[in-house]
Short mmCIF file of C-alpha atoms in Angstrom, two decimals:
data_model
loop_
_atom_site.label_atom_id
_atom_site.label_comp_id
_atom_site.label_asym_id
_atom_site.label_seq_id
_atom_site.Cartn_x
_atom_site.Cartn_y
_atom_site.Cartn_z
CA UNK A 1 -3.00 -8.92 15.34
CA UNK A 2 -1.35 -5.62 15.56
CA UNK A 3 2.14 -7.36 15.34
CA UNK A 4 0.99 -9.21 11.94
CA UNK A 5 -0.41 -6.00 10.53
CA UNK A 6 2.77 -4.50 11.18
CA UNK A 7 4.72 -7.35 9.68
CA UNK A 8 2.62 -7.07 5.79
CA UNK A 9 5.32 -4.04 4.90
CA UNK A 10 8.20 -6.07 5.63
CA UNK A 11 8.63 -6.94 2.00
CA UNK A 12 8.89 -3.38 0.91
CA UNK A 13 11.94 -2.66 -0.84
CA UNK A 14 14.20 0.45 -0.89
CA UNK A 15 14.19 3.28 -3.14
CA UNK A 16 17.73 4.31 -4.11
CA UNK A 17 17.90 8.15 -2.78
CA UNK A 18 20.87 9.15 -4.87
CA UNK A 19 19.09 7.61 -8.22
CA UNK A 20 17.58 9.59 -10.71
CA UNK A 21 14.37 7.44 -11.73
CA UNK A 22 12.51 7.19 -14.97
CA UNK A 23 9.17 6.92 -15.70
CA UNK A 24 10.22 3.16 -17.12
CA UNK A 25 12.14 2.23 -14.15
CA UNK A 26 9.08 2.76 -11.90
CA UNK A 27 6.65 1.11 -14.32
CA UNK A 28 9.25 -1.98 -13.65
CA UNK A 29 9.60 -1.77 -10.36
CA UNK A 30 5.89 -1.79 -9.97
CA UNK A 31 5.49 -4.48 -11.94
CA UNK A 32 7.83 -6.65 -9.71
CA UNK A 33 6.76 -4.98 -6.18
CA UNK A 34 2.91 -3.76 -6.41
CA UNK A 35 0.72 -6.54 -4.02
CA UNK A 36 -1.84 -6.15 -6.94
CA UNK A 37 0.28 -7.26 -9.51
CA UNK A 38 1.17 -10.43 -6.61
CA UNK A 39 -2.77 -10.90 -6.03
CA UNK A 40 -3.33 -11.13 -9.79
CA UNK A 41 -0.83 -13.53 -10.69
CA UNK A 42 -2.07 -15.93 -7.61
CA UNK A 43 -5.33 -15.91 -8.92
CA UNK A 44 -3.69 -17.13 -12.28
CA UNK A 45 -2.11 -19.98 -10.73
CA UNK A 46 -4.95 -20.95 -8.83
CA UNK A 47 -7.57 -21.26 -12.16
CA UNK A 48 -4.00 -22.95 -13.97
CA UNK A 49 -4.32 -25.82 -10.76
CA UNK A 50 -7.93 -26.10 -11.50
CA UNK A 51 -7.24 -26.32 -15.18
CA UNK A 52 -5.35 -29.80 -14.19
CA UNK A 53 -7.91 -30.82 -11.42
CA UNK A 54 -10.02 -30.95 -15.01
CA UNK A 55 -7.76 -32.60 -17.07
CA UNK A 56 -7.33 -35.32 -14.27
CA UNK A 57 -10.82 -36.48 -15.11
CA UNK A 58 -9.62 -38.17 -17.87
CA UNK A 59 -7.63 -40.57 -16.25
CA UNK A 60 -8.65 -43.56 -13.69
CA UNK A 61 -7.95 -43.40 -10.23
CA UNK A 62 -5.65 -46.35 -8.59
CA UNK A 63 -6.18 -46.47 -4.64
CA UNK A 64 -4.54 -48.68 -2.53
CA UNK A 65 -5.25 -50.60 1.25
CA UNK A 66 -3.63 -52.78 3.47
CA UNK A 67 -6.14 -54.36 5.71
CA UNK A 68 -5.42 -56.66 8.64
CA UNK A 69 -8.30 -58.03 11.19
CA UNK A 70 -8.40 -60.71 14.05
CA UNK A 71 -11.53 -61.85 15.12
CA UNK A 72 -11.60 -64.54 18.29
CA UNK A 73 -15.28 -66.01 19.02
CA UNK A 74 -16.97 -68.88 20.49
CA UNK A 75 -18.04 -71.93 18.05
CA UNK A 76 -20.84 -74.10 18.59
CA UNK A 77 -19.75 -78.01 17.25
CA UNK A 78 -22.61 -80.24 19.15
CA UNK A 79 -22.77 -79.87 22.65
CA UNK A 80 -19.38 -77.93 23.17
CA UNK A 81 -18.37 -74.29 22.41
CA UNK A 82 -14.79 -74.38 20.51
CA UNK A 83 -12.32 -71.11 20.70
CA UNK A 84 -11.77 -70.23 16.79
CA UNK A 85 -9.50 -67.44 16.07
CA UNK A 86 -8.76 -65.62 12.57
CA UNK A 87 -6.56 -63.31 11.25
CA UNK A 88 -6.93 -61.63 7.77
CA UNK A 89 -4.55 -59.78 5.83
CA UNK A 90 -5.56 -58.04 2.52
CA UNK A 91 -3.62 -55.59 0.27
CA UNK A 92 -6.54 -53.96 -1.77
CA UNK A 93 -6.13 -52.08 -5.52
CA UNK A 94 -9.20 -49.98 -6.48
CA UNK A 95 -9.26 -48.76 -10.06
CA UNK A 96 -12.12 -46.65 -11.21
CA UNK A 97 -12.49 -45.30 -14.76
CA UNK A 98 -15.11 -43.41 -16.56
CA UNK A 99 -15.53 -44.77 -19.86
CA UNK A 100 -17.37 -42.10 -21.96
CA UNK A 101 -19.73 -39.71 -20.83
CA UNK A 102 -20.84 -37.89 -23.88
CA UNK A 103 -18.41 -34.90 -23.31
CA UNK A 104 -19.35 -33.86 -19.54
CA UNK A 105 -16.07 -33.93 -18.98
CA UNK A 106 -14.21 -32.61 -22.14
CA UNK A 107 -16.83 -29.42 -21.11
CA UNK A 108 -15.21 -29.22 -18.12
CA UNK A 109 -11.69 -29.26 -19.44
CA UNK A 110 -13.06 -26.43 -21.80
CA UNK A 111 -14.80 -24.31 -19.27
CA UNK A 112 -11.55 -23.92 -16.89
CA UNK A 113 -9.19 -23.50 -19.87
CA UNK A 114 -11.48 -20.53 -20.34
CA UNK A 115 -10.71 -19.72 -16.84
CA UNK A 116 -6.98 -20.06 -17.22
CA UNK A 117 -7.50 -17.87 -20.23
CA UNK A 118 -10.40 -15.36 -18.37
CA UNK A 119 -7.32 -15.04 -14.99
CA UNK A 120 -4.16 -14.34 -17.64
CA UNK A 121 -6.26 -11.51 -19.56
CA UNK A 122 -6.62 -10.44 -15.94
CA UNK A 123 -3.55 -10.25 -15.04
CA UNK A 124 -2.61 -8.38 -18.02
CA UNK A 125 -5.56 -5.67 -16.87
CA UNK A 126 -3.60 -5.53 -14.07
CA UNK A 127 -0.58 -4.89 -15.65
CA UNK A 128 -2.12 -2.25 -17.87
CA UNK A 129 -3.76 -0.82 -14.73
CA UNK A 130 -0.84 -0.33 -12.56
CA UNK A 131 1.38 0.80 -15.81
CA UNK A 132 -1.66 3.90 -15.85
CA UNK A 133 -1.70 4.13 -12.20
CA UNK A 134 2.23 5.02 -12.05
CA UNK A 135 2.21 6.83 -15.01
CA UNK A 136 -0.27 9.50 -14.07
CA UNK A 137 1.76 9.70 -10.34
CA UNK A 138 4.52 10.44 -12.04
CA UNK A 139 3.19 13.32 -14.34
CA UNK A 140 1.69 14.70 -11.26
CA UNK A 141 4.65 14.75 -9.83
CA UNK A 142 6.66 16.47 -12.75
CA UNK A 143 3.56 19.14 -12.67
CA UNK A 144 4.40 19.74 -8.99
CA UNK A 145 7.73 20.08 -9.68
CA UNK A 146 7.37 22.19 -12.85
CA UNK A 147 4.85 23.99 -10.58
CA UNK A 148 7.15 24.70 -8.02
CA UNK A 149 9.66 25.85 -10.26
CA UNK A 150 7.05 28.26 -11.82
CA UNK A 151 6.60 29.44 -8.57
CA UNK A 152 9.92 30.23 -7.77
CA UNK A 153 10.12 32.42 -10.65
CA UNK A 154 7.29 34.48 -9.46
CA UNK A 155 8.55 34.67 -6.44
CA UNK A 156 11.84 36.22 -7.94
CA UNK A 157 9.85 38.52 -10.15
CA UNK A 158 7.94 39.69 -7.05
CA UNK A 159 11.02 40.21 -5.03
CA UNK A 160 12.76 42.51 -8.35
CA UNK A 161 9.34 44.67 -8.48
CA UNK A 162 9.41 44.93 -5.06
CA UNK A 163 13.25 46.44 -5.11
CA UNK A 164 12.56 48.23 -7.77
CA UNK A 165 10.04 50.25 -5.88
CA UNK A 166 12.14 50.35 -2.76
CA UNK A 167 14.42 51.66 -4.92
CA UNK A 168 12.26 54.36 -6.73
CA UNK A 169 10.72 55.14 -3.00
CA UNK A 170 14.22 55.61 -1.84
CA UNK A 171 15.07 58.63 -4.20
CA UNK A 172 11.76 59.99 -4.03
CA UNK A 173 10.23 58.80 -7.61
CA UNK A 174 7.05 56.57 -6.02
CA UNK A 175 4.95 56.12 -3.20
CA UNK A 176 5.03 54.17 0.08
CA UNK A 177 1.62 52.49 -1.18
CA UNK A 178 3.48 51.53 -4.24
CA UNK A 179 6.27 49.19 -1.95
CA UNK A 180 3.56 47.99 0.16
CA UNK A 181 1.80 46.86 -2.89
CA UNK A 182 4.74 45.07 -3.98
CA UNK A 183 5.69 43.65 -0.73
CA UNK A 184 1.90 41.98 -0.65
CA UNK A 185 2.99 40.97 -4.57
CA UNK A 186 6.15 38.87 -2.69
CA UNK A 187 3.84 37.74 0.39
CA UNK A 188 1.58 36.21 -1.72
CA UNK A 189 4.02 34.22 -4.25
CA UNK A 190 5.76 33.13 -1.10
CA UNK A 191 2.20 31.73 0.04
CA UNK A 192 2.00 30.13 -3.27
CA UNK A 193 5.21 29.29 -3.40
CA UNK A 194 4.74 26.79 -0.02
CA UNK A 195 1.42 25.77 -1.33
CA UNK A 196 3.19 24.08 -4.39
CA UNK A 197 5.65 22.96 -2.33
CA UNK A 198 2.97 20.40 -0.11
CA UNK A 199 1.50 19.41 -3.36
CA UNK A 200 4.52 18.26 -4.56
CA UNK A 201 5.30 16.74 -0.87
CA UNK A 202 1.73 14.59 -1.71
CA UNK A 203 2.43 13.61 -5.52
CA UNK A 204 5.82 12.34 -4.41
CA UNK A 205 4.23 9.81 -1.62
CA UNK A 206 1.73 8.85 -4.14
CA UNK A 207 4.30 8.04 -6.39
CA UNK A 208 5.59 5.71 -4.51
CA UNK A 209 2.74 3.83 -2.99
CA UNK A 210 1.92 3.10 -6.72
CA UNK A 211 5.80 1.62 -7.24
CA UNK A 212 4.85 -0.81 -4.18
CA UNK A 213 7.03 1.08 -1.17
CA UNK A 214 6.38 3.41 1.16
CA UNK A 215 4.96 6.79 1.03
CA UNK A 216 7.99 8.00 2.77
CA UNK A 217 10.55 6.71 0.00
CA UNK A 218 12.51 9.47 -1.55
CA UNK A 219 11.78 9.23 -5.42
CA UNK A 220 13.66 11.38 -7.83
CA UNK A 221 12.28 11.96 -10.76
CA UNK A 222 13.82 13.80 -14.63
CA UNK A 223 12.26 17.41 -14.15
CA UNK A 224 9.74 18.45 -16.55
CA UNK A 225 11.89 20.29 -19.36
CA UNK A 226 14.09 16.94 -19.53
CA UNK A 227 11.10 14.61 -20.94
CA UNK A 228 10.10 15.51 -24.25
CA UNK A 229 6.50 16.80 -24.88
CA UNK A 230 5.09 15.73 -28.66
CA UNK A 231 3.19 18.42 -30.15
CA UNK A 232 0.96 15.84 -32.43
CA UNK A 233 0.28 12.00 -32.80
CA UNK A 234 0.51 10.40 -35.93
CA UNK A 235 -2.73 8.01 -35.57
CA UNK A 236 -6.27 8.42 -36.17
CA UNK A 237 -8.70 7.31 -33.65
CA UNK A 238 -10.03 4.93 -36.33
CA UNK A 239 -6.85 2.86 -35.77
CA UNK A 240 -6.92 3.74 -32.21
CA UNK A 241 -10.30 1.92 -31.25
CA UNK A 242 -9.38 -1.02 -33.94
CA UNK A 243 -6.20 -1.84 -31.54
CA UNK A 244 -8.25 -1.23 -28.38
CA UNK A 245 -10.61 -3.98 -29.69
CA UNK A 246 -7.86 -6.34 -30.18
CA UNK A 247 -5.33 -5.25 -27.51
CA UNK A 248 -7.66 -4.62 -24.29
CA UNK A 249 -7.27 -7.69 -21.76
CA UNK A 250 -11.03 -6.68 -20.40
CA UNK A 251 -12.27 -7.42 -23.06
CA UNK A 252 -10.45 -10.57 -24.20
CA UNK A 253 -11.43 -11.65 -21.05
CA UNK A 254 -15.06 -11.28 -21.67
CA UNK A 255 -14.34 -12.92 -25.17
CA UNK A 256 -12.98 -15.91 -22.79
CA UNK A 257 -15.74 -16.15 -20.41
CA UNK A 258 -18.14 -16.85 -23.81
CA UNK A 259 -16.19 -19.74 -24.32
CA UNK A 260 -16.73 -20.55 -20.54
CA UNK A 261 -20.10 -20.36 -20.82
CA UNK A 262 -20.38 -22.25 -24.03
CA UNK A 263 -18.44 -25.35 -22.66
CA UNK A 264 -21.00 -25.19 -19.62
CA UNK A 265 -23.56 -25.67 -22.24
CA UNK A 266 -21.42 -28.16 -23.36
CA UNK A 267 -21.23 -29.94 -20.17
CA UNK A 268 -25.41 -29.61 -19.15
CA UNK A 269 -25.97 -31.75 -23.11
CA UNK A 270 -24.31 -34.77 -21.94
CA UNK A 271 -26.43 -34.77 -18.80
CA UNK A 272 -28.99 -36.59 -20.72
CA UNK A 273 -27.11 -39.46 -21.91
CA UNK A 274 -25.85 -42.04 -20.14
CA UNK A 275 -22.26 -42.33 -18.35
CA UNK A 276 -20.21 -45.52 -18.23
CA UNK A 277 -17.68 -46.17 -15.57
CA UNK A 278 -15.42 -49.11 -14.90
CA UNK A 279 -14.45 -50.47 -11.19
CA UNK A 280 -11.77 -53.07 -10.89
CA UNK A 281 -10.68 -53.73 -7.11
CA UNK A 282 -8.20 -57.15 -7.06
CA UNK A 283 -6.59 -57.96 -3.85
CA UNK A 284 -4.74 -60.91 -2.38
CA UNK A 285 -6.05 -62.46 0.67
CA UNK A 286 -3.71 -64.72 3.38
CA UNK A 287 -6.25 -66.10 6.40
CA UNK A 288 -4.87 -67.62 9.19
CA UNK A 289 -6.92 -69.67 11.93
CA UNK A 290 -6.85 -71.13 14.66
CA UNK A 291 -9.41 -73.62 16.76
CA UNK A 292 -8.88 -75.41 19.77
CA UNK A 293 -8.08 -78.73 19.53
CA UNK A 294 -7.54 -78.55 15.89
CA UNK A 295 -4.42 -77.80 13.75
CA UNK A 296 -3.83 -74.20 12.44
CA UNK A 297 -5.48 -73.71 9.23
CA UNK A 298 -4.52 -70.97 6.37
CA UNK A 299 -5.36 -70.12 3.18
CA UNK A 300 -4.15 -67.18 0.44
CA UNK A 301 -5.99 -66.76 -2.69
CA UNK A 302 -6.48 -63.19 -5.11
CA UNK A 303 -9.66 -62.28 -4.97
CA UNK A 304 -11.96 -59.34 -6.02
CA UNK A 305 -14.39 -58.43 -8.94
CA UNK A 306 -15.01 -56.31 -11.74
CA UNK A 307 -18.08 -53.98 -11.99
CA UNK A 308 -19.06 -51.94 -15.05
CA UNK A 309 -21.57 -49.73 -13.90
CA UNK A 310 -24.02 -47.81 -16.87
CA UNK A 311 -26.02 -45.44 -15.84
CA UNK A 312 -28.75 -43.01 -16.98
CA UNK A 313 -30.76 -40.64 -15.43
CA UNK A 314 -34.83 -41.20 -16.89
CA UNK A 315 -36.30 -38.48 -14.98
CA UNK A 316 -35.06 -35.83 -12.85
CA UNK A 317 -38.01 -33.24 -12.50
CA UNK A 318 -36.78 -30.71 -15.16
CA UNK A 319 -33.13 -30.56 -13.38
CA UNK A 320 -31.28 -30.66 -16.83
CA UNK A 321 -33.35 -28.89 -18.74
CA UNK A 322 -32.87 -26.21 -16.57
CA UNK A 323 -29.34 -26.77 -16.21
CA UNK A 324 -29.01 -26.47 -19.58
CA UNK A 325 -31.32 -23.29 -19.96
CA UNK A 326 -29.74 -22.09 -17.25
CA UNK A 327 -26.06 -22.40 -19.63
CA UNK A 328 -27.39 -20.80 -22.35
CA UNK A 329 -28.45 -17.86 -20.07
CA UNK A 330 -25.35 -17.00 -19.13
CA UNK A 331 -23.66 -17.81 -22.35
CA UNK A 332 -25.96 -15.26 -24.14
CA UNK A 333 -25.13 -12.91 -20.69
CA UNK A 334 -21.79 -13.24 -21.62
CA UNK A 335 -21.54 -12.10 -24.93
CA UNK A 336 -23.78 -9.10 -24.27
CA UNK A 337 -21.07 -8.49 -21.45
CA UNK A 338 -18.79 -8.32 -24.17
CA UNK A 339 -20.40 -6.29 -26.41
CA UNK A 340 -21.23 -3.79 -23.75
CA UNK A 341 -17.55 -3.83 -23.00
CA UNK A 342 -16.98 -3.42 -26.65
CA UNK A 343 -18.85 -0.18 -27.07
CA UNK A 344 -17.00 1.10 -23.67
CA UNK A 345 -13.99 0.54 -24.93
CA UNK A 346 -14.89 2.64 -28.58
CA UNK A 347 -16.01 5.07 -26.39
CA UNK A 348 -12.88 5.88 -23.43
CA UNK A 349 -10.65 5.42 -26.57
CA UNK A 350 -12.87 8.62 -28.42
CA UNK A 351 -13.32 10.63 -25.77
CA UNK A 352 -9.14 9.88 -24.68
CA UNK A 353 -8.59 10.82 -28.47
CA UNK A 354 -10.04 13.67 -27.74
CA UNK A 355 -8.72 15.06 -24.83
CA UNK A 356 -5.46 14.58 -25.82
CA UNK A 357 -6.19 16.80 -29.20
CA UNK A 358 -7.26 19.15 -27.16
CA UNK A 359 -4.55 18.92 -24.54
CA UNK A 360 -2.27 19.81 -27.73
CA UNK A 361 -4.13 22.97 -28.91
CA UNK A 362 -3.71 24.12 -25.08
CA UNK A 363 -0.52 23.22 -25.13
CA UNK A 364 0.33 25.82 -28.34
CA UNK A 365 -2.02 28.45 -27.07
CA UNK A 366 0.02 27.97 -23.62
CA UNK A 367 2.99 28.91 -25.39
CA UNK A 368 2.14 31.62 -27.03
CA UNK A 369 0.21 32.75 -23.65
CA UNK A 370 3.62 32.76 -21.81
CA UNK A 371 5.91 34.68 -24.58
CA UNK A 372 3.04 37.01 -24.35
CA UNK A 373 2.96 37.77 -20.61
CA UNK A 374 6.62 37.34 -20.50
CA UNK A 375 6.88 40.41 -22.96
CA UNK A 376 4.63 42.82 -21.80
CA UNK A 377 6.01 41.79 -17.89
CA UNK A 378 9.02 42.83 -18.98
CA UNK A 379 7.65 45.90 -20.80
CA UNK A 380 5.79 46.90 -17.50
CA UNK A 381 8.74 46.95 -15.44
CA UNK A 382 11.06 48.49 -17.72
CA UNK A 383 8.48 51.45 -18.18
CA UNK A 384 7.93 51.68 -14.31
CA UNK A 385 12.02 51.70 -13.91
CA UNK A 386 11.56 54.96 -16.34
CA UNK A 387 8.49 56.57 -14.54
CA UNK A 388 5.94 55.72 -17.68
CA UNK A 389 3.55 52.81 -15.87
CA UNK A 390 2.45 52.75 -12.40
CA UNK A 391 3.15 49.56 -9.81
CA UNK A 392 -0.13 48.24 -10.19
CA UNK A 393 0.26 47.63 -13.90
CA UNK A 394 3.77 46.05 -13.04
CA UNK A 395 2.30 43.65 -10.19
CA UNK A 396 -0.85 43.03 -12.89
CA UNK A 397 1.18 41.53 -16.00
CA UNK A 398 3.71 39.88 -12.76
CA UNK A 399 0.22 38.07 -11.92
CA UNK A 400 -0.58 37.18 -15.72
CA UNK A 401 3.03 36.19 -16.07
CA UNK A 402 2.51 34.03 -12.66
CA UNK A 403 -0.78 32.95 -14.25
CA UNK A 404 0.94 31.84 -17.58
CA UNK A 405 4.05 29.91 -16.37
CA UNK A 406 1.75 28.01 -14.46
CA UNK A 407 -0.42 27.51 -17.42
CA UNK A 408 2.11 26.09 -19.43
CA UNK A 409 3.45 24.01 -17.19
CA UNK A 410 -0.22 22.58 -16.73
CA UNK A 411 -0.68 22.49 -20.62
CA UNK A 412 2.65 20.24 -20.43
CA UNK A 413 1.93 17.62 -18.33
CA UNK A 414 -1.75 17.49 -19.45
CA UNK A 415 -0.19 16.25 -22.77
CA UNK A 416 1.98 13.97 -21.51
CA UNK A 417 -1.29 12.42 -19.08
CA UNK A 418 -3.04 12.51 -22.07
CA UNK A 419 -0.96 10.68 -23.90
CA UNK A 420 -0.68 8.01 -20.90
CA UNK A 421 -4.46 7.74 -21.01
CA UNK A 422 -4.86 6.62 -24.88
CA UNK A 423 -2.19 4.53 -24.14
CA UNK A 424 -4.42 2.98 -21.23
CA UNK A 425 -7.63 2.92 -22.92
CA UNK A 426 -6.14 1.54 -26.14
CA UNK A 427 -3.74 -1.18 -24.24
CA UNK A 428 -0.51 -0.25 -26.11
CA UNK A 429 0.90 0.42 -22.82
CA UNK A 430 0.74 -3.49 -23.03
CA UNK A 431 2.65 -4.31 -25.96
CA UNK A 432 5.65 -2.72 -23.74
CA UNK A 433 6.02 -5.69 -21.02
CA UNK A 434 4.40 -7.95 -19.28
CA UNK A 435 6.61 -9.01 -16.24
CA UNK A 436 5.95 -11.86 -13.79
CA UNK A 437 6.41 -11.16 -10.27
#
């Protein structure tokens, strides 16, 4: 067991460690490589084979036999027992056909092209899932990365306060507090620093389990200022939920399973009427025999018969009728399914509308945050360079500055997520591809 457990990775490609990825190169490679995206589109070719198990109904079936027997015994002719032997060979052809049967099975035929319809909108889910699924890795990752850069800055804006007051301590213009200050400034945006650097460690593996390889795999991604940020959409969430309603593969699927259910209705009405079949079964016959003290004997003929069998069921307890109330059940299960998926749908698309608005007005306010703290930073240590501010107004705007890099890089990639989510909950992210494995 542990040797087949081990084996399941074994189909795990290789992430090219001197490639540069983008965000649509791992959607496609995820696509191809995810095992959900494999599970999916099994599924879809097992409900297609059952779609032609249905279909097959319509046809007869044609069974053939070859049959040979030799039988020896004892025969009784008047006071003396006689050997008799006999050999029969038959080649048998069974044809059986059901002539009508009031739609039970045309409701079959309907019910698993529903299916076949039901697993493909699936499929697509799955698509749209894993399409989200890397999407939001990936931004992760690029706010790790933009995080860690952030943090690097602070770090070097720590380290020039901190030499600053070395430097000012040095020719007698500040205090030893003052460089210890600023050395615990450094400290902690090396702490920080390392602390971003693990996150960014964990967003890459979970990149990568989401393309379909291992955690370990390498992936380089564009870094943040390289992917463009939009500052608005040109939509209104009117349209937005309109194309969720028609785009969304959950609920098409739902949409599907009502026509499931309705062709199992379909299926329980021709339960009371009466099915007609048709059995032919021909076969040539050759007998030999043999009897003591007689000549051989033999004999070949076609033989067989036709049956046409009509039946109806009179009484059955109530078993159809419930049946049948039993497929209207679920067919009026089924579409409140779908309108409870309906009204989901209105509202993740409304409340992704939403966020993503707001994601925008953070992202301005962001911006004006950071050319903000970036101006009075460098106001603070100018002045402290000239003896006008003290170090703990320097290492205050250094934190606000720290504070607002961060910020904006958060305000970034929350945009960009945003953005992936509407996408998601609308299924345009959809309309891009739709690859088979």
């Amino acid at each position: 067991m542990e040797d087949a457990a081990r084996r399941l990775g074994e189909r795990r490609f290789e992430i090219d460690p001197t490639r540069t990825y983008s965000l649509t190169e791992l959607i496609d490679l995820a696509e191809r490589h995810n095992p959900e995206t494999r599970l999916a589109w099994e599924r879809a070719r097992a409900q297609a084979a059952a779609l032609g198990l249905a279909r097959s109904e319509l046809y007869p079936t044609l069974a053939t036999a070859a049959l040979s027997q030799t039988g020896r015994s004892e025969v009784l002719l008047g006071d003396r027992f006689f050997r008799q032997t006999v050999q029969d060979f038959q080649v048998v052809l069974e044809l059986n056909y059901t002539v009508f049967d009031f739609g039970a099975r045309s409701g079959r035929i309907d019910a698993a092209k529903a299916h076949v319809l039901a697993a493909n909108f699936a499929f697509n889910d799955t698509h749209r899932d894993i399409i989200f699924q890397v999407a939001e890795a990936y931004y992760r990752l690029l706010n790790a990365l933009g995080q860690e850069d952030a943090a690097r800055a602070n770090l070097a804006n720590a380290q020039t306060v901190q030499q600053a007051a070395e430097h000012r301590l040095a020719h007698g213009l500040a205090t030893l507090p003052d460089v210890l200050e600023a050395r615990s400034a450094t400290a902690q945006a090396e702490f920080d620093l390392q602390a971003v650097i693990g996150s960014e460690e964990i967003a890459r593996g979970d990149l990568a389990t989401r393309v379909g390889t291992s955690a370990t795999a390498g992936i380089h991604v564009h870094p943040l200022e390289q992917v463009p940020t939009p500052d608005a959409i040109g939509d209104t969430v009117d349209h937005a939920i309109d194309r969720a309603l028609v785009h969304r593969p959950d609920l098409l699927r739902q949409v599907a399973e009502i026509k499931s259910a309705n062709a199992r209705i379909k299926e329980a009405r021709a339960a009371y009427y009466p099915e007609l079949t048709l059995n032919v079964a021909p076969a040539t016959q050759s007998v030999y025999g043999l009897q003591q003290q007689l000549p051989r004997a033999h004999t070949a003929d076609l033989i067989g018969g036709v049956i046409v069998n009509l039946q109806w069921t009179v009484f059955d307890g109530g078993a159809r009728k419930n049946k049948l109330g039993q497929a209207r059940a679920e067919a009026h299960a089924a579409e409140a399914q779908a309108n409870v998926t309906r009204d989901r749908i209105a509202d993740e698309v409304w409340a992704a509308y939403s966020s993503l608005n707001t994601a925008f007005r953070q992202r301005r306010a962001s911006l004006a945050l950071l050319e903000a703290a970036s101006n009075s930073y460098a106001a603070a240590l100018e002045s402290y360079n000239y003896g006008l501010r003290n170090l703990l107004d320097v290492t205050a705007t250094q934190r606000a500055l720290a504070q607002a890099r961060s910020a904006d890089v958060m305000a970034r990639t929350q945009v960009l997520t945003a953005l992936a989510d509407l996408a998601f909950r609308t299924g345009d992210s959809m309309q891009q591809s739709t690859t088979k494995p």
